[in-house]
PDB file of C-alpha atoms in Angstrom:
ATOM      1  CA  GLN A   1      -4.675   7.522  12.327  1.00  0.00           C
ATOM      2  CA  GLN A   2      -1.081   7.969  13.549  1.00  0.00           C
ATOM      3  CA  LYS A   3      -0.470  10.178  17.249  1.00  0.00           C
ATOM      4  CA  VAL A   4       2.034  12.454  18.171  1.00  0.00           C
ATOM      5  CA  GLN A   5       3.107  12.776  21.971  1.00  0.00           C
ATOM      6  CA  GLN A   6       5.156  16.483  22.262  1.00  0.00           C
ATOM      7  CA  SER A   7       7.305  17.065  24.666  1.00  0.00           C
ATOM      8  CA  PRO A   8       7.890  19.115  27.038  1.00  0.00           C
ATOM      9  CA  GLU A   9       4.721  21.295  27.164  1.00  0.00           C
ATOM     10  CA  SER A  10       6.320  24.561  27.852  1.00  0.00           C
ATOM     11  CA  LEU A  11      10.124  24.337  28.166  1.00  0.00           C
ATOM     12  CA  THR A  12      12.495  27.837  29.546  1.00  0.00           C
ATOM     13  CA  VAL A  13      15.920  28.077  29.243  1.00  0.00           C
ATOM     14  CA  SER A  14      18.811  30.712  29.409  1.00  0.00           C
ATOM     15  CA  GLU A  15      19.786  32.451  26.264  1.00  0.00           C
ATOM     16  CA  GLY A  16      22.669  30.597  25.572  1.00  0.00           C
ATOM     17  CA  ALA A  17      22.105  27.163  27.352  1.00  0.00           C
ATOM     18  CA  MET A  18      20.882  23.937  25.137  1.00  0.00           C
ATOM     19  CA  ALA A  19      17.113  23.229  23.983  1.00  0.00           C
ATOM     20  CA  SER A  20      15.945  20.214  23.800  1.00  0.00           C
ATOM     21  CA  LEU A  21      12.338  18.990  22.264  1.00  0.00           C
ATOM     22  CA  ASN A  22      11.568  15.711  21.945  1.00  0.00           C
ATOM     23  CA  CYS A  23       8.162  13.858  20.176  1.00  0.00           C
ATOM     24  CA  THR A  24       7.642  10.242  20.099  1.00  0.00           C
ATOM     25  CA  PHE A  25       5.344   8.631  17.235  1.00  0.00           C
ATOM     26  CA  SER A  26       2.376   5.965  17.727  1.00  0.00           C
ATOM     27  CA  ASP A  27       3.708   3.737  15.300  1.00  0.00           C
ATOM     28  CA  GLY A  28       5.849   3.418  11.704  1.00  0.00           C
ATOM     29  CA  THR A  29       3.312   5.664   9.582  1.00  0.00           C
ATOM     30  CA  SER A  30       5.524   8.403   8.651  1.00  0.00           C
ATOM     31  CA  ASN A  31       8.950   8.191   7.132  1.00  0.00           C
ATOM     32  CA  ASN A  32      10.099  11.722   7.244  1.00  0.00           C
ATOM     33  CA  PHE A  33      10.152  14.271   9.599  1.00  0.00           C
ATOM     34  CA  ARG A  34      10.120  18.242  10.492  1.00  0.00           C
ATOM     35  CA  TRP A  35      10.558  20.960  12.958  1.00  0.00           C
ATOM     36  CA  TYR A  36       8.376  23.586  12.801  1.00  0.00           C
ATOM     37  CA  ARG A  37       8.234  26.929  14.639  1.00  0.00           C
ATOM     38  CA  GLN A  38       5.912  29.679  14.881  1.00  0.00           C
ATOM     39  CA  HIS A  39       5.808  32.417  16.689  1.00  0.00           C
ATOM     40  CA  SER A  40       3.292  34.218  17.376  1.00  0.00           C
ATOM     41  CA  ALA A  41       0.127  34.679  15.667  1.00  0.00           C
ATOM     42  CA  LYS A  42       1.663  33.361  12.016  1.00  0.00           C
ATOM     43  CA  GLY A  43       2.434  30.769   9.976  1.00  0.00           C
ATOM     44  CA  LEU A  44       4.753  27.990  10.869  1.00  0.00           C
ATOM     45  CA  GLU A  45       8.511  28.321   8.990  1.00  0.00           C
ATOM     46  CA  VAL A  46      10.546  24.489   8.333  1.00  0.00           C
ATOM     47  CA  LEU A  47      13.381  24.528  10.569  1.00  0.00           C
ATOM     48  CA  VAL A  48      15.271  20.755   9.552  1.00  0.00           C
ATOM     49  CA  SER A  49      13.963  17.682   8.089  1.00  0.00           C
ATOM     50  CA  ILE A  50      15.154  14.576   8.252  1.00  0.00           C
ATOM     51  CA  PHE A  51      14.567  11.114   6.430  1.00  0.00           C
ATOM     52  CA  SER A  52      16.910   7.888   8.347  1.00  0.00           C
ATOM     53  CA  ASP A  53      18.190   7.635  12.161  1.00  0.00           C
ATOM     54  CA  GLY A  54      20.930  10.094  13.060  1.00  0.00           C
ATOM     55  CA  GLU A  55      21.705  13.148  13.167  1.00  0.00           C
ATOM     56  CA  LYS A  56      20.559  16.266  10.434  1.00  0.00           C
ATOM     57  CA  GLU A  57      22.271  19.860  11.604  1.00  0.00           C
ATOM     58  CA  GLU A  58      20.752  22.975  10.361  1.00  0.00           C
ATOM     59  CA  GLY A  59      22.378  25.843  11.496  1.00  0.00           C
ATOM     60  CA  ARG A  60      21.674  25.588  15.701  1.00  0.00           C
ATOM     61  CA  PHE A  61      18.696  23.351  14.881  1.00  0.00           C
ATOM     62  CA  THR A  62      19.958  19.766  14.979  1.00  0.00           C
ATOM     63  CA  ALA A  63      17.364  17.252  14.720  1.00  0.00           C
ATOM     64  CA  HIS A  64      18.065  13.247  15.886  1.00  0.00           C
ATOM     65  CA  LEU A  65      16.222  10.378  14.384  1.00  0.00           C
ATOM     66  CA  ASN A  66      15.384   7.189  15.941  1.00  0.00           C
ATOM     67  CA  ARG A  67      13.012   5.136  13.902  1.00  0.00           C
ATOM     68  CA  ALA A  68      13.266   1.329  16.740  1.00  0.00           C
ATOM     69  CA  ASN A  69      12.399   4.007  18.761  1.00  0.00           C
ATOM     70  CA  LEU A  70       9.300   5.686  16.809  1.00  0.00           C
ATOM     71  CA  HIS A  71      12.000   9.149  18.698  1.00  0.00           C
ATOM     72  CA  VAL A  72      12.556  12.596  17.338  1.00  0.00           C
ATOM     73  CA  SER A  73      14.440  15.208  19.131  1.00  0.00           C
ATOM     74  CA  LEU A  74      15.777  19.088  18.111  1.00  0.00           C
ATOM     75  CA  HIS A  75      18.257  20.410  20.066  1.00  0.00           C
ATOM     76  CA  ILE A  76      18.970  24.206  19.154  1.00  0.00           C
ATOM     77  CA  ARG A  77      22.409  25.445  20.460  1.00  0.00           C
ATOM     78  CA  GLU A  78      23.143  28.800  22.050  1.00  0.00           C
ATOM     79  CA  PRO A  79      19.503  29.325  21.964  1.00  0.00           C
ATOM     80  CA  GLN A  80      17.788  33.254  21.356  1.00  0.00           C
ATOM     81  CA  PRO A  81      15.711  35.554  22.839  1.00  0.00           C
ATOM     82  CA  SER A  82      14.320  35.776  19.391  1.00  0.00           C
ATOM     83  CA  ASP A  83      14.154  32.016  19.603  1.00  0.00           C
ATOM     84  CA  SER A  84      11.133  32.167  21.394  1.00  0.00           C
ATOM     85  CA  ALA A  85       8.453  30.407  20.456  1.00  0.00           C
ATOM     86  CA  VAL A  86       6.186  27.957  20.112  1.00  0.00           C
ATOM     87  CA  TYR A  87       7.709  23.910  17.500  1.00  0.00           C
ATOM     88  CA  LEU A  88       6.038  21.872  16.695  1.00  0.00           C
ATOM     89  CA  CYS A  89       7.485  18.783  15.297  1.00  0.00           C
ATOM     90  CA  ALA A  90       5.437  16.514  12.162  1.00  0.00           C
ATOM     91  CA  GLY A  91       5.446  13.757  10.426  1.00  0.00           C
ATOM     92  CA  THR A  92       4.092  12.734   6.645  1.00  0.00           C
ATOM     93  CA  GLY A  93       3.698   9.481   4.762  1.00  0.00           C
ATOM     94  CA  ASN A  94       1.189   9.249   2.164  1.00  0.00           C
ATOM     95  CA  TYR A  95       0.351  12.777   1.158  1.00  0.00           C
ATOM     96  CA  LYS A  96      -0.709  13.359   5.330  1.00  0.00           C
ATOM     97  CA  TYR A  97       1.362  14.905   7.998  1.00  0.00           C
ATOM     98  CA  VAL A  98       0.521  14.743  11.917  1.00  0.00           C
ATOM     99  CA  PHE A  99       2.085  17.505  14.019  1.00  0.00           C
ATOM    100  CA  GLY A 100       2.578  16.986  17.746  1.00  0.00           C
ATOM    101  CA  ALA A 101       0.805  19.976  19.856  1.00  0.00           C
ATOM    102  CA  GLY A 102       3.871  22.127  20.490  1.00  0.00           C
ATOM    103  CA  THR A 103       5.956  23.295  22.855  1.00  0.00           C
ATOM    104  CA  ARG A 104       6.269  26.778  23.757  1.00  0.00           C
ATOM    105  CA  LEU A 105      10.085  27.979  24.036  1.00  0.00           C
ATOM    106  CA  LYS A 106      10.959  30.792  25.833  1.00  0.00           C
ATOM    107  CA  VAL A 107      14.218  31.783  25.638  1.00  0.00           C
ATOM    108  CA  ILE A 108      15.354  34.900  28.061  1.00  0.00           C
ATOM    109  CA  ALA A 109      18.304  36.970  28.336  1.00  0.00           C
TER     110      ALA A 109
ATOM    111  CA  GLU B   1      10.005  32.370  -2.675  1.00  0.00           C
ATOM    112  CA  ALA B   2       7.391  29.867  -1.555  1.00  0.00           C
ATOM    113  CA  ALA B   3       3.695  31.915  -0.830  1.00  0.00           C
ATOM    114  CA  VAL B   4       1.094  31.014   0.858  1.00  0.00           C
ATOM    115  CA  THR B   5      -1.509  33.698   0.894  1.00  0.00           C
ATOM    116  CA  GLN B   6      -5.276  33.292   3.481  1.00  0.00           C
ATOM    117  CA  SER B   7      -7.950  35.814   2.979  1.00  0.00           C
ATOM    118  CA  PRO B   8      -9.359  37.072   5.584  1.00  0.00           C
ATOM    119  CA  ARG B   9      -6.705  37.055   8.220  1.00  0.00           C
ATOM    120  CA  ASN B  10      -9.462  37.639  10.808  1.00  0.00           C
ATOM    121  CA  LYS B  11     -13.126  37.256  10.464  1.00  0.00           C
ATOM    122  CA  VAL B  12     -16.435  36.838  13.452  1.00  0.00           C
ATOM    123  CA  ALA B  13     -19.794  35.431  12.237  1.00  0.00           C
ATOM    124  CA  VAL B  14     -23.191  35.043  13.194  1.00  0.00           C
ATOM    125  CA  THR B  15     -23.845  30.576  14.364  1.00  0.00           C
ATOM    126  CA  GLY B  16     -25.508  29.300  11.369  1.00  0.00           C
ATOM    127  CA  GLY B  17     -23.881  31.604   8.821  1.00  0.00           C
ATOM    128  CA  LYS B  18     -21.869  30.670   6.150  1.00  0.00           C
ATOM    129  CA  VAL B  19     -18.139  31.391   6.082  1.00  0.00           C
ATOM    130  CA  THR B  20     -16.000  30.658   3.255  1.00  0.00           C
ATOM    131  CA  LEU B  21     -11.643  31.466   3.755  1.00  0.00           C
ATOM    132  CA  SER B  22      -8.863  31.696   0.878  1.00  0.00           C
ATOM    133  CA  CYS B  23      -6.421  30.393   0.038  1.00  0.00           C
ATOM    134  CA  ASN B  24      -3.951  31.383  -2.248  1.00  0.00           C
ATOM    135  CA  GLN B  25      -0.145  30.033  -3.976  1.00  0.00           C
ATOM    136  CA  THR B  26       2.222  30.847  -6.271  1.00  0.00           C
ATOM    137  CA  ASN B  27       4.329  27.595  -5.505  1.00  0.00           C
ATOM    138  CA  ASN B  28       2.666  25.426  -8.485  1.00  0.00           C
ATOM    139  CA  HIS B  29       2.621  22.643  -6.239  1.00  0.00           C
ATOM    140  CA  ASN B  30      -0.396  20.329  -6.612  1.00  0.00           C
ATOM    141  CA  ASN B  31      -1.124  19.274  -2.489  1.00  0.00           C
ATOM    142  CA  MET B  32      -2.829  21.813  -0.831  1.00  0.00           C
ATOM    143  CA  TYR B  33      -3.403  21.862   2.901  1.00  0.00           C
ATOM    144  CA  TRP B  34      -6.380  23.037   5.340  1.00  0.00           C
ATOM    145  CA  TYR B  35      -5.478  22.784   9.731  1.00  0.00           C
ATOM    146  CA  ARG B  36      -7.493  24.116  12.315  1.00  0.00           C
ATOM    147  CA  GLN B  37      -4.852  24.943  15.646  1.00  0.00           C
ATOM    148  CA  ASP B  38      -6.607  24.518  18.468  1.00  0.00           C
ATOM    149  CA  THR B  39      -4.915  24.210  22.206  1.00  0.00           C
ATOM    150  CA  GLY B  40      -4.556  21.647  23.359  1.00  0.00           C
ATOM    151  CA  HIS B  41      -4.622  19.473  19.505  1.00  0.00           C
ATOM    152  CA  GLY B  42      -2.025  21.071  17.349  1.00  0.00           C
ATOM    153  CA  LEU B  43      -2.922  21.498  14.607  1.00  0.00           C
ATOM    154  CA  ARG B  44      -5.611  18.971  13.160  1.00  0.00           C
ATOM    155  CA  LEU B  45      -6.125  17.585   8.707  1.00  0.00           C
ATOM    156  CA  ILE B  46      -9.699  19.375   8.401  1.00  0.00           C
ATOM    157  CA  HIS B  47      -9.543  18.989   4.502  1.00  0.00           C
ATOM    158  CA  TYR B  48      -6.683  18.664   1.477  1.00  0.00           C
ATOM    159  CA  SER B  49      -6.124  18.197  -2.323  1.00  0.00           C
ATOM    160  CA  TYR B  50      -4.060  16.586  -5.139  1.00  0.00           C
ATOM    161  CA  GLY B  51      -4.895  18.337  -7.369  1.00  0.00           C
ATOM    162  CA  ALA B  52      -7.487  21.299  -9.420  1.00  0.00           C
ATOM    163  CA  GLY B  53     -10.395  19.394  -9.303  1.00  0.00           C
ATOM    164  CA  SER B  54      -9.639  17.347  -6.443  1.00  0.00           C
ATOM    165  CA  THR B  55     -10.778  18.021  -2.823  1.00  0.00           C
ATOM    166  CA  GLU B  56     -10.524  14.704  -0.100  1.00  0.00           C
ATOM    167  CA  LYS B  57     -11.010  13.855   3.616  1.00  0.00           C
ATOM    168  CA  GLY B  58      -8.838  14.913   6.861  1.00  0.00           C
ATOM    169  CA  ASP B  59      -8.932  13.426   9.958  1.00  0.00           C
ATOM    170  CA  ILE B  60     -11.942  16.515  11.161  1.00  0.00           C
ATOM    171  CA  PRO B  61     -14.298  17.100   7.972  1.00  0.00           C
ATOM    172  CA  ASP B  62     -18.067  17.372   9.213  1.00  0.00           C
ATOM    173  CA  GLY B  63     -19.596  20.705   8.438  1.00  0.00           C
ATOM    174  CA  TYR B  64     -16.388  21.817   6.512  1.00  0.00           C
ATOM    175  CA  LYS B  65     -16.489  21.159   2.372  1.00  0.00           C
ATOM    176  CA  ALA B  66     -13.731  22.359   0.491  1.00  0.00           C
ATOM    177  CA  SER B  67     -12.827  23.618  -2.659  1.00  0.00           C
ATOM    178  CA  ARG B  68     -10.063  23.181  -5.314  1.00  0.00           C
ATOM    179  CA  PRO B  69     -10.876  25.514  -8.120  1.00  0.00           C
ATOM    180  CA  SER B  70      -6.767  26.153 -10.177  1.00  0.00           C
ATOM    181  CA  GLN B  71      -4.096  24.955  -8.798  1.00  0.00           C
ATOM    182  CA  GLU B  72      -3.235  28.330  -7.093  1.00  0.00           C
ATOM    183  CA  ASN B  73      -6.048  28.343  -4.901  1.00  0.00           C
ATOM    184  CA  PHE B  74      -7.821  26.017  -2.645  1.00  0.00           C
ATOM    185  CA  SER B  75     -11.106  27.779  -0.059  1.00  0.00           C
ATOM    186  CA  LEU B  76     -12.370  26.161   2.637  1.00  0.00           C
ATOM    187  CA  ILE B  77     -17.155  26.292   3.737  1.00  0.00           C
ATOM    188  CA  LEU B  78     -17.925  27.030   6.212  1.00  0.00           C
ATOM    189  CA  GLU B  79     -22.024  26.031   5.055  1.00  0.00           C
ATOM    190  CA  LEU B  80     -23.776  26.445   8.392  1.00  0.00           C
ATOM    191  CA  ALA B  81     -21.376  27.836  11.299  1.00  0.00           C
ATOM    192  CA  THR B  82     -20.465  26.982  14.493  1.00  0.00           C
ATOM    193  CA  PRO B  83     -19.487  27.988  17.595  1.00  0.00           C
ATOM    194  CA  SER B  84     -16.720  24.869  18.239  1.00  0.00           C
ATOM    195  CA  GLN B  85     -16.048  26.071  14.654  1.00  0.00           C
ATOM    196  CA  THR B  86     -14.033  29.162  16.166  1.00  0.00           C
ATOM    197  CA  SER B  87     -10.261  28.679  15.441  1.00  0.00           C
ATOM    198  CA  VAL B  88      -7.519  29.640  13.884  1.00  0.00           C
ATOM    199  CA  TYR B  89      -6.918  27.698  10.441  1.00  0.00           C
ATOM    200  CA  PHE B  90      -4.079  27.508   8.440  1.00  0.00           C
ATOM    201  CA  CYS B  91      -3.507  26.843   5.009  1.00  0.00           C
ATOM    202  CA  ALA B  92      -0.588  25.060   3.782  1.00  0.00           C
ATOM    203  CA  SER B  93       1.735  24.167   0.302  1.00  0.00           C
ATOM    204  CA  GLY B  94       4.057  21.413  -0.310  1.00  0.00           C
ATOM    205  CA  ASP B  95       4.757  18.376  -2.751  1.00  0.00           C
ATOM    206  CA  GLU B  96       5.029  14.751  -1.627  1.00  0.00           C
ATOM    207  CA  GLY B  97       7.681  14.321   0.543  1.00  0.00           C
ATOM    208  CA  ALA B  98       8.162  18.397   0.753  1.00  0.00           C
ATOM    209  CA  PRO B  99       7.981  20.675   3.842  1.00  0.00           C
ATOM    210  CA  LEU B 100       5.184  22.280   4.091  1.00  0.00           C
ATOM    211  CA  TYR B 101       4.672  26.239   3.567  1.00  0.00           C
ATOM    212  CA  PHE B 102       2.309  27.723   5.743  1.00  0.00           C
ATOM    213  CA  GLY B 103      -0.028  31.448   5.588  1.00  0.00           C
ATOM    214  CA  ALA B 104       0.093  33.161   8.210  1.00  0.00           C
ATOM    215  CA  GLY B 105      -3.646  31.865   9.582  1.00  0.00           C
ATOM    216  CA  THR B 106      -7.495  33.337   9.998  1.00  0.00           C
ATOM    217  CA  ARG B 107      -8.502  33.591  13.161  1.00  0.00           C
ATOM    218  CA  LEU B 108     -11.602  32.634  12.706  1.00  0.00           C
ATOM    219  CA  SER B 109     -14.971  33.264  16.213  1.00  0.00           C
ATOM    220  CA  VAL B 110     -18.303  32.551  15.696  1.00  0.00           C
ATOM    221  CA  LEU B 111     -20.856  34.086  18.047  1.00  0.00           C
TER     222      LEU B 111
END
């Protein structure tokens, strides 16, 4: 089954600085990719979906996809303390989703 | 707005006991999923369903059963709970190619 390597495991940034998260997939099974955010003890909410090479912006969140490198990234512009959460990348294909283990982001004022 | 409701939110069970986790969605999605989330493993798929009456094994189905009696409801059943099944369980619904909508999770402790 497809695996996902997500990095870094944890990240601390200052409010207003750019935060960058990365995922690399083990193979080309997935054809759609998404980033989810999970606040402590809560379910996941989708932030941005990307289906083709290039970038997709949703407010302060921008996803980049490079299929050749099996790589998807998320950049958070001007992060705020309320963005502190766990961020998970996900790939989907054939009814099934595969998730990364998550990056724990802490934004300090 | 899409809604997925899980119950109970917290559960303490004894080893060898039967546990049923329930999930209800009002999104009219065909597909529903059960995941468990553990530190270092992320979300792992236990069972999923394409619609009422169907259940499929995910990546880690051993020790779990699932039931989809209707479009709205999808249950996860632990017939003989073990401490290794202590985890946080998430239900989700979605259509093919679309985002998943998640419930708030059930924290299960098996003692």
